[in-house]
Short mmCIF file of C-alpha atoms in Angstrom, two decimals:
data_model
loop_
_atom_site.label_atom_id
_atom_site.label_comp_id
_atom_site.label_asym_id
_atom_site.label_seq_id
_atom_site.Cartn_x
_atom_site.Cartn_y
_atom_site.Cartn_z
CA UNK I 15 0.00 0.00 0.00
CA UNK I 16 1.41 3.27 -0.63
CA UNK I 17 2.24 6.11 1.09
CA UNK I 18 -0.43 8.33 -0.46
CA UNK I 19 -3.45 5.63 -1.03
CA UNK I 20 -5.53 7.57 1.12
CA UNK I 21 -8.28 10.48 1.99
CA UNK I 22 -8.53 13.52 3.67
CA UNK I 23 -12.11 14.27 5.39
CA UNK I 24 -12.71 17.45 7.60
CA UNK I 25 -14.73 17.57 10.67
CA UNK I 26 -15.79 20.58 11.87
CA UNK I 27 -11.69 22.43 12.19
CA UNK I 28 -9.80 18.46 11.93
CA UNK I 29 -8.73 17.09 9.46
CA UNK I 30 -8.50 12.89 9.49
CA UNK I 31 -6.24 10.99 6.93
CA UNK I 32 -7.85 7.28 6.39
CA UNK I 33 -7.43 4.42 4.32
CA UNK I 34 -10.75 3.02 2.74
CA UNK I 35 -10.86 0.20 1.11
CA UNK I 36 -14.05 -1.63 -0.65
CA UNK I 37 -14.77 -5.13 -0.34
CA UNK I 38 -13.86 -6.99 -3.37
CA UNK I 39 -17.30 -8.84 -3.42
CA UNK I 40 -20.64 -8.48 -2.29
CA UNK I 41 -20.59 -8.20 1.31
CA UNK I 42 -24.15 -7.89 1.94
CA UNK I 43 -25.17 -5.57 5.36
CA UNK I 44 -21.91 -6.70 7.04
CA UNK I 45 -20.33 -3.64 8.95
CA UNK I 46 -17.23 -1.77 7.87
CA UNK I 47 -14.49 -2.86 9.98
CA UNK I 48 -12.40 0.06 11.38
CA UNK I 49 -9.21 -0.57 12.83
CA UNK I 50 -7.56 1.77 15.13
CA UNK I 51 -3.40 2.16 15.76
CA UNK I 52 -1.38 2.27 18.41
CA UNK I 53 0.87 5.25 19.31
CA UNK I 54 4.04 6.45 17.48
CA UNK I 55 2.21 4.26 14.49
CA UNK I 56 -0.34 4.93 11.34
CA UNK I 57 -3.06 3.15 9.67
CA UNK I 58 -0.04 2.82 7.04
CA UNK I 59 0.12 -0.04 9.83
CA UNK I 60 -2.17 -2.01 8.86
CA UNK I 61 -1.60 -1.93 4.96
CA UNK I 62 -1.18 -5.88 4.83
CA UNK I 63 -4.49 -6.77 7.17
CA UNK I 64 -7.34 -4.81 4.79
CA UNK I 65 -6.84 -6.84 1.54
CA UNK I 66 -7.52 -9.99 4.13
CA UNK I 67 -10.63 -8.38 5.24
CA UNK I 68 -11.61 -7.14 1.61
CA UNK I 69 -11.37 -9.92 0.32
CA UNK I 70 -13.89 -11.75 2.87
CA UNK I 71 -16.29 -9.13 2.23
CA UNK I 72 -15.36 -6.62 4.53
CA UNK I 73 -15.22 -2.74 4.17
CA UNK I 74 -11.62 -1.96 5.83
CA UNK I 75 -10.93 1.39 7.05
CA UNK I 76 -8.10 2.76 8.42
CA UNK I 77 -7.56 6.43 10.25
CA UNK I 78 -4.36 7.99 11.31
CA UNK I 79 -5.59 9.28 15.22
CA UNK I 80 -5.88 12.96 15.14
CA UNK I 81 -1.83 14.46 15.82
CA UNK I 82 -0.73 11.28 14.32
CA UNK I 83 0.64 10.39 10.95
CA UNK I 84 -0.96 12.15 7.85
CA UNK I 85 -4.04 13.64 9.79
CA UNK I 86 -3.90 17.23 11.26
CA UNK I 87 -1.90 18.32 14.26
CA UNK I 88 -4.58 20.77 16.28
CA UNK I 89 -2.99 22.97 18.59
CA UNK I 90 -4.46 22.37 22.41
CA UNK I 91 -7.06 25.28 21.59
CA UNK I 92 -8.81 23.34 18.77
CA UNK I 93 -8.15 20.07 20.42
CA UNK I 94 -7.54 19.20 23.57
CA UNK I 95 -5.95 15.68 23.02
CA UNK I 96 -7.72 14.36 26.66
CA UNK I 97 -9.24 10.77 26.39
CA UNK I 98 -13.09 12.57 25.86
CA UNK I 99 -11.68 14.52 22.98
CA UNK I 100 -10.34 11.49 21.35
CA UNK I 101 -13.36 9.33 22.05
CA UNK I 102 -15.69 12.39 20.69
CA UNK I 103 -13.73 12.84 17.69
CA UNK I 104 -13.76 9.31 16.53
CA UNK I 105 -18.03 9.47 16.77
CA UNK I 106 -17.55 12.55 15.03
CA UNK I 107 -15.34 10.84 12.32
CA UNK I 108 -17.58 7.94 11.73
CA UNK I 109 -20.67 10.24 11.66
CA UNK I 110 -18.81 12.21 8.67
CA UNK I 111 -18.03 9.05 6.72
CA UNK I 112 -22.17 8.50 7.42
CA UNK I 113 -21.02 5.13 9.35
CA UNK I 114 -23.84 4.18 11.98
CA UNK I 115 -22.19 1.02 12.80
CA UNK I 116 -18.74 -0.90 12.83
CA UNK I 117 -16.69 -4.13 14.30
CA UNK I 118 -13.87 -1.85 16.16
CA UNK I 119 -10.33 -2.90 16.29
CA UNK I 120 -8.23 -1.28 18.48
CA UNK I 121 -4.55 -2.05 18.96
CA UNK I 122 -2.10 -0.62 21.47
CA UNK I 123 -1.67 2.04 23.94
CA UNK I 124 -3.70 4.38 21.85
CA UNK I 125 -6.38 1.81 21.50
CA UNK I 126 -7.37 2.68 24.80
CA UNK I 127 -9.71 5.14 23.39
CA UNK I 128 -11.17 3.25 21.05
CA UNK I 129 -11.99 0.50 23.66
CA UNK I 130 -13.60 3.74 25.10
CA UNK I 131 -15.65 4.72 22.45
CA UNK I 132 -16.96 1.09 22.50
CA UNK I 133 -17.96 1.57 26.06
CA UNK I 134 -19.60 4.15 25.59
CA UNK I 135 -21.43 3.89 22.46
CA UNK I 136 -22.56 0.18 22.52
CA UNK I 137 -24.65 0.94 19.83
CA UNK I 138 -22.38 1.88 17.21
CA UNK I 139 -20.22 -1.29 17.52
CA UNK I 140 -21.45 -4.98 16.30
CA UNK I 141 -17.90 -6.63 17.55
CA UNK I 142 -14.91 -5.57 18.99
CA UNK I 143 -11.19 -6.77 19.08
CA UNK I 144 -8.96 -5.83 21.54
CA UNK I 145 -4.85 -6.10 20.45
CA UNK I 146 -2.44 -5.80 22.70
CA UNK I 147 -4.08 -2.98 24.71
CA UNK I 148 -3.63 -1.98 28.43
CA UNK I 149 -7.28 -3.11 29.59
CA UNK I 150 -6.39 -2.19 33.75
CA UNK I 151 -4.03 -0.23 36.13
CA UNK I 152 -1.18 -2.74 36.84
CA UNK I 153 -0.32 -1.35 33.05
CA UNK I 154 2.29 1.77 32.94
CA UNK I 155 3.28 3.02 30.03
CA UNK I 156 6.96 2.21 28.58
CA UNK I 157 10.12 3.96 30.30
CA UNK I 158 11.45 5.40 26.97
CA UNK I 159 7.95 6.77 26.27
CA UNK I 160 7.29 7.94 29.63
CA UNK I 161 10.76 9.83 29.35
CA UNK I 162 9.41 11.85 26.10
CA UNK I 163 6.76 13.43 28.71
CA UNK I 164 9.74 14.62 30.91
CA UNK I 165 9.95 18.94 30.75
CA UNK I 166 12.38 20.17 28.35
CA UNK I 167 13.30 16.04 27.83
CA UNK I 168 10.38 15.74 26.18
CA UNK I 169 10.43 18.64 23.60
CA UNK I 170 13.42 17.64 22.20
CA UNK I 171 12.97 13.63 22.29
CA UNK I 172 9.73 13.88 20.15
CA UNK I 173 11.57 15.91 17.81
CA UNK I 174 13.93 13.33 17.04
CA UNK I 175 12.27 11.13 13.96
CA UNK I 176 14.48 8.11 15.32
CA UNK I 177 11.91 7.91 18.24
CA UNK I 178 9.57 6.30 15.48
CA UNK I 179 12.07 3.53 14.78
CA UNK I 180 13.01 3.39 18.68
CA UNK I 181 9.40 2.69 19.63
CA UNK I 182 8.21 0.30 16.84
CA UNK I 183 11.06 -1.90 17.26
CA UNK I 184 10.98 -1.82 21.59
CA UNK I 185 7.69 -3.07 21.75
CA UNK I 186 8.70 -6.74 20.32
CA UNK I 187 10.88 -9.00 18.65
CA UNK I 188 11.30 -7.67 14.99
CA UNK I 189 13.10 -4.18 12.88
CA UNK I 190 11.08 -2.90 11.07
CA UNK I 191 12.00 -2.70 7.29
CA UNK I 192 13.66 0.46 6.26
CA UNK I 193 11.09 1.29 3.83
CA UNK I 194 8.22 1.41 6.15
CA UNK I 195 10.44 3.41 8.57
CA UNK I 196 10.35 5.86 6.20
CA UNK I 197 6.43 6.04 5.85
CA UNK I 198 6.52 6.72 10.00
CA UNK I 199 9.02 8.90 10.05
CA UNK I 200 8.43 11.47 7.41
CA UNK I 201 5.33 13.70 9.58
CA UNK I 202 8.19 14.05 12.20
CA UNK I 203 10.72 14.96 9.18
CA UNK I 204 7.72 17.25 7.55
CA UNK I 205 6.87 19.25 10.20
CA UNK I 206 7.44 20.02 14.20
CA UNK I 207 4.08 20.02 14.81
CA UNK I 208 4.30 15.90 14.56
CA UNK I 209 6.61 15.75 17.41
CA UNK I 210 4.49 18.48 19.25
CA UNK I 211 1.35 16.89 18.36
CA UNK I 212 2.66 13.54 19.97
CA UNK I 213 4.19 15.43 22.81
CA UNK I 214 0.18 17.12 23.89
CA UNK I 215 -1.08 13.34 23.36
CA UNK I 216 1.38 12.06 26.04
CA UNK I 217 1.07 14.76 28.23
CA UNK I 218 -2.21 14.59 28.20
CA UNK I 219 -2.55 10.63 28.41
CA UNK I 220 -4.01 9.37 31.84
CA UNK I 221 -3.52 6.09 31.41
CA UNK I 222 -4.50 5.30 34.92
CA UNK I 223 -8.09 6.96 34.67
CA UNK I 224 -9.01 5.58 31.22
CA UNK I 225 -8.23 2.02 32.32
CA UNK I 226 -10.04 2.62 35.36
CA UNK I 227 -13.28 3.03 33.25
CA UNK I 228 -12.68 0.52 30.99
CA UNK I 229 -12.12 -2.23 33.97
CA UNK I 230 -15.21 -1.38 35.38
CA UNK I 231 -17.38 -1.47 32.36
CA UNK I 232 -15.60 -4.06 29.99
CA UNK I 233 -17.36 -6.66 32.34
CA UNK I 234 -20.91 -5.32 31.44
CA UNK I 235 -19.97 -5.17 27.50
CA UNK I 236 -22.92 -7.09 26.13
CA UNK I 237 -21.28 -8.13 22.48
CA UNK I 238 -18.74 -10.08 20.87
CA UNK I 239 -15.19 -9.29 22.12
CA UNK I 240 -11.95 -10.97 21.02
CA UNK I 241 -8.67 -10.08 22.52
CA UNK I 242 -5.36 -10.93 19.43
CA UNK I 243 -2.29 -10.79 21.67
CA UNK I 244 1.05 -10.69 20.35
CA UNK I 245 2.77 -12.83 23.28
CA UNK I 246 6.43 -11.57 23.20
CA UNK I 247 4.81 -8.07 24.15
CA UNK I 248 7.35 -6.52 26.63
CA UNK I 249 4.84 -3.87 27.57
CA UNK I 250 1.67 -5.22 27.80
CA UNK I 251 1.99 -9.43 28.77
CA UNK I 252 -0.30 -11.85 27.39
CA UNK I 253 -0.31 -12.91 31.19
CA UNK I 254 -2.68 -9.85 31.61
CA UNK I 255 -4.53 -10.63 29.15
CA UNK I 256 -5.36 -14.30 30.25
CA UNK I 257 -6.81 -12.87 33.34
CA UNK I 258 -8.93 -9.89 31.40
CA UNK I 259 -10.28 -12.67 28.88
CA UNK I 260 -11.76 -14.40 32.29
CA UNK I 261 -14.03 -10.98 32.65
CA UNK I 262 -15.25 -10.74 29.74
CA UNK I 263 -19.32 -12.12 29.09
CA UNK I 264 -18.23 -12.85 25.24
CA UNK I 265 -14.42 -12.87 25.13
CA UNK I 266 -12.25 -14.38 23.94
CA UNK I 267 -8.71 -15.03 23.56
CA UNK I 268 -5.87 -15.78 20.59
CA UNK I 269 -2.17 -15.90 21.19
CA UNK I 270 0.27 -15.02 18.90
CA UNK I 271 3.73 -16.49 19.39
CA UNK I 272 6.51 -14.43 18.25
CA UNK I 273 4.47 -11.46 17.80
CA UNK I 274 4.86 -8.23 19.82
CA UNK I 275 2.80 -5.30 20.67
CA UNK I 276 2.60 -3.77 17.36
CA UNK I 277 1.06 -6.87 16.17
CA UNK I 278 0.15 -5.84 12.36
CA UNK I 279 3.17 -4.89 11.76
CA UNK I 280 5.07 -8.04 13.28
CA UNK I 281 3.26 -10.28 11.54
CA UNK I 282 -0.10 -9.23 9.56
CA UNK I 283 -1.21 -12.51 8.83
CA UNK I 284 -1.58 -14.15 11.82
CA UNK I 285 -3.59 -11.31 13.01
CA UNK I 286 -5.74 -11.14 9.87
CA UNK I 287 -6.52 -14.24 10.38
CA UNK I 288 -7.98 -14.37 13.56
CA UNK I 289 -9.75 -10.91 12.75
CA UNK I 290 -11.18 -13.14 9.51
CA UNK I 291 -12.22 -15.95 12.11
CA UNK I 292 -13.92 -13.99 14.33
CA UNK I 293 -15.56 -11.50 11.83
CA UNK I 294 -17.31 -14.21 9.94
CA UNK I 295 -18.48 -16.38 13.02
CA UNK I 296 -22.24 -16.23 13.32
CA UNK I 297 -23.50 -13.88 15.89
CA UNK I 298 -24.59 -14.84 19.69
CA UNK I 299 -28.08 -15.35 19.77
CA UNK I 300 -28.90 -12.32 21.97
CA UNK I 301 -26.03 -10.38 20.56
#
C-alpha cells in the first residue's frame, strides 16, 4: 500500500487521513471494519491486514488518530488531546463518513480510546477486538515513552524522527523494514508540529483513569469481544490478558507467538486471520 493511497475528510476544524478500502465482493449488510493504531504508528500499519478483510467481504478502514501520521496536528485550543476529545472525535469521524455502525479494532496504547468509544457507544459497535491494549491499572506506560513526557526532555525527544524507529522496534521481537520506517518517520521529518502533536497526546494521556473506566465497564460489554495478543509483548503481557479474557461475558482469547505489541506490523497474517475468524463467526443469539 502506498504512502499516499488515502483520503482527507474534515470535521468541523480536523482534518482525518484514512485508508478506505471496498470489499472486493458483495458483502451484503456486514459492517465496515475500522481498525484503530497504536501510538508512534499509522493506519499505514495495517496496509497488509485490509486486503484480508476485503477480500472476505469486509469494508476496511483505516484512520491515522488525530496528531498522528498524515491527519492534522490541532494545537491544544482546537483540540484538547484528553481521552473525551479522542473518544468524541472518533463518533464525530464515523458520523462524517455517514457510518452508523462498525466491528472496532483497536490495537495498542492508543487503543485505549477506542476500547472507550466502545464503552460508551454500545450501539455503534457490532464486535470488537482488543490487540495488545492496556485493559487495567497494573499497566504503565513504557520507560522510553514515559521519558518523552519529561519537561524540556520531552520537547526535544519527540523531535527526534528516530523515536519512530526506537518505539516500533521496543515493543517486540522484529526491525522494522527500512522502507516502512520511512512512511513513519516522514510527519516528524515534515513538520514540528508531529513531534508536538505527539508530545500534547502524552502529556495529556491518563492512562491510569481511562483504564479505570474501561475495567469497570468491559465486564458489562454485552457483544462479541476478542482479545489478538502478540505474546512476546514486553509492555503489555499476554499474562494480563489471560486474566482480562476471564471478565469478559463474550471474550475471547488468541495468542500469537513471536508477535509483539505492534502486532500488524510483526506479523499481519496471523492477526488477519484471527480478525477473519472472528468476523465471519455467526452472531450470539442475543447479541
Amino acid at each position: 500500500m502506498a504512502l499516499t493511497e488515502g483520503y482527507k475528510v474534515q470535521v468541523g476544524k480536523l482534518d482525518w487521513f484514512y485508508r478506505d478500502e471496498p470489499p472486493s465482493q458483495p458483502s451484503g449488510d456486514r459492517s465496515p471494519v475500522l481498525l484503530l493504531h497504536g501510538l508512534v504508528s499509522q493506519s499505514y500499519s495495517w496496509r497488509d491486514v485490509m486486503p484480508k478483510l476485503t477480500e472476505q467481504g469486509f469494508r476496511a478502514i483505516a484512520p491515522d488518530w488525530l496528531g498522528h501520521g498524515f491527519s492534522c496536528f490541532p494545537e491544544k485550543r482546537d483540540f484538547a488531546y484528553t481521552a473525551d476529545a479522542f473518544v468524541a472525535e472518533l463518533g464525530n469521524f464515523l458520523t462524517a463518513l455517514e457510518i452508523d455502525k462498525v466491528h472496532l479494532v483497536a490495537q495498542g496504547f492508543m487503543g485505549v480510546y477506542g476500547v472507550l468509544f466502545a464503552l460508551r457507544h454500545p450501539e455503534r459497535v457490532e464486535r470488537l477486538v482488543i490487540i495488545n491494549t492496556p485493559l487495567a491499572s497494573e499497566v504503565k506506560l513504557p520507560g522510553a515513552i514515559r521519558r518523552m513526557t519529561w519537561p524540556l526532555a520531552g520537547e526535544m525527544m519527540t523531535q527526534d524522527p528516530l523515536l519512530v524507529d526506537r518505539t516500533l522496534e521496543g515493543g517486540g521481537p522484529y526491525q522494522v523494514d527500512d522502507g516502512d520506517l520511512d512512511v513513519y518517520r516522514k510527519p516528524f521529518l515534515t513538520t514540528s508540529s508531529a513531534g508536538r502533536s505527539l508530545l500534547f497526546t502524552l502529556r495529556s494521556f491518563k492512562l491510569a483513569d481511562v483504564t479505570q473506566e474501561i475495567a469497570a465497564k468491559l465486564p458489562e460489554w454485552p457483544h462479541m469481544t476478542q482479545l489478538i495478543w502478540g505474546a512476546a509483548d514486553p509492555w503489555v503481557p499476554v499474562a494480563l490478558a489471560e486474566k482480562w479474557v476471564t471478565t469478559l461475558p463474550t471474550g475471547e482469547l488468541v495468542k500469537l507467538d513471536e508477535v509483539g505489541h505492534y502486532a500488524q506490523e510483526d506479523w499481519a497474517d496471523k492477526v488477519a486471520d484471527a480478525l477473519v475468524l472472528f468476523l465471519r463467526r455467526a452472531p450470539l443469539v442475543d447479541a
